[in-house]
Amino acid sequence: MADAAPPRIALRGLSKHFGGTLALDHVDLDVLPGEVHGLLGENGSGKSTLIKVMAGFYTPDGGELAVNGKPVALPLHPGQFRSVGMSFVHQDLGLVDSLSVLENLRVAEIVNSQPRWRISWRRERARARETFKRYGVRINPDAAVGDLKPVERGLLAIVRAMEELPGDGGLLVLDEPTVFLPKEAVDRLFALVRDAAARGTSVLFVSHDLDEVREITDRVTVLRDGVSVGTVTTSETHETRLIEMIIGRQLAALSPAAPAEAAQRPIAMSVEGLRGEAVADVSFRVHEGEIVGITGLLGSGFEQIPYLLYGAHSAAAGRLQLGDAAYDLPRLTPSAAIAAGLALIPSDRANDGSVASLPVAENIALAVLDKYATRLTLQRRRMRREIGQLMRDFDVRPDDPTLPYGALSGGNQQKALLAKWLQTQPRLLLLDEPTQGVDIGARQQIFERIRVTARETGMQVVCASSDYEQLALLCDRVIIFGRGRVWLELVGAEATKERIIEQCFAAMAAETVGVVA
């Protein structure tokens, strides 16, 4: 890092209101040339708002911006960030599903270049293949982006942002870039980030994963409630201190729930002979009030289980026993699953779990809409009053039921979804990556709500996750998958992060995979 040079980007006194909510309160931020700078904070702390101001998406209420020591007038016009040397990977990735990989990769270049009578798509296709090869990424340039896997979408957005950077440095902004990436892809991304920083590029890295932040960043700035709490040198700051800065208090100790109590309760749910596209002959049981985690390496099939049990993906065979009722899984539909007392919170909450343009009240009320329906209309005033109270009960911030759901931060979106489905008093709650993109404070709240509900109501929980540490903290048991089958289960004190990782790799490496009875 060149300390004598002016900051690559300097923000002074940045402020932004949304109605009566102060999202940013005179925030200062410096990112130095060649620096990887972390931006931390709970969901709703102002991180995404700050980034969207930098991208020209939001108009600030006040503040100044300088790039390489030269003032830049605010607000930035849409797309102007490129001309001042900034490039972004946003949480929603900013991809157009209806266009091809090649078109998404080159769209900014084509739009901003001199007019051309004809585009040589053969040449552009060859350039794209060479680009992907340079970054160690395998994606078909002709594939429709809407057909890509989440990992491929994330890698495409990252490669595109890297390619848009100017040759003399610039600033790359990565907003939760590792959410959809497996470990090997994260390692590759970090290698690219280090290489870019070594060439003089500055990187603003936003993440909730403290291990990632500590590994890749030089300095960290923490926001809390729209205010900059401070900037620290990463290598000189203990993780505990970072957590205290983020949440403004000491973090209450998290410890796994004791499995003995759940194991003594009656079996309330069982799956027999489940087969799907990526799973075969899966059987397991869940006790009343028990929280069971399912996991494995990417491609092991565990991530399909919640959707197969819910009827969202078609099962080839299998039987679900829920209390005294039995269900043929190949014939089960989501509407029938809801009627049977199942609830699913998917990993892709933006596309599969909500309607971003609708108010929070409507999103939460969708699961119980009949409650507010009359012959001709909806009782909207009553709905917003009752949903507003539910939002306060679940600490959804801000607790304004009229706000668009998409305006909430990731953690508050997830708490809203939890409120939506827990109000239906489900017998079986299915979770897929429940704290993906959720800050450490909100995670604790979500875990505690799930635990209390399971303990007090007897609700069974099946949680699919690739976050081994969270599984160890939340679950009574953890079932490991390998090659589409159950490998083994870890109970209580056995289900440590290290033991889960060890068995995930053992399951994938084994020539034959056992089945848990």
Short mmCIF file of N, CA and C in Angstrom, two decimals, residues 49 103 150 152 263 349 395 461 471 501 507:
data_model
loop_
_atom_site.label_atom_id
_atom_site.label_comp_id
_atom_site.label_asym_id
_atom_site.label_seq_id
_atom_site.Cartn_x
_atom_site.Cartn_y
_atom_site.Cartn_z
N THR A 49 -26.49 0.64 1.79
CA THR A 49 -26.86 2.00 1.40
C THR A 49 -25.63 2.78 0.97
N GLU A 103 -23.41 -11.92 -23.36
CA GLU A 103 -24.04 -10.60 -23.38
C GLU A 103 -23.93 -9.92 -22.03
N PRO A 150 -26.21 -21.14 -9.00
CA PRO A 150 -25.83 -19.97 -8.20
C PRO A 150 -24.33 -19.71 -8.18
N GLU A 152 -22.13 -20.43 -10.52
CA GLU A 152 -21.73 -19.89 -11.81
C GLU A 152 -22.15 -18.43 -11.96
N ALA A 263 -33.83 -36.44 22.14
CA ALA A 263 -33.78 -37.86 21.82
C ALA A 263 -34.77 -38.67 22.64
N ARG A 349 -33.89 -16.24 -0.89
CA ARG A 349 -35.09 -15.58 -0.39
C ARG A 349 -35.60 -14.51 -1.36
N ASP A 395 -38.25 -8.49 15.81
CA ASP A 395 -37.19 -7.48 15.70
C ASP A 395 -36.79 -7.22 14.25
N VAL A 461 -37.56 -29.48 13.06
CA VAL A 461 -36.80 -28.60 12.17
C VAL A 461 -35.77 -29.44 11.42
N LEU A 471 -24.21 -25.17 12.08
CA LEU A 471 -24.87 -26.45 12.34
C LEU A 471 -24.49 -26.98 13.73
N ILE A 501 -16.67 -31.25 9.24
CA ILE A 501 -15.82 -31.08 8.05
C ILE A 501 -15.13 -32.40 7.71
N ALA A 507 -17.05 -38.77 3.52
CA ALA A 507 -18.21 -39.27 2.78
C ALA A 507 -18.00 -39.15 1.29
#
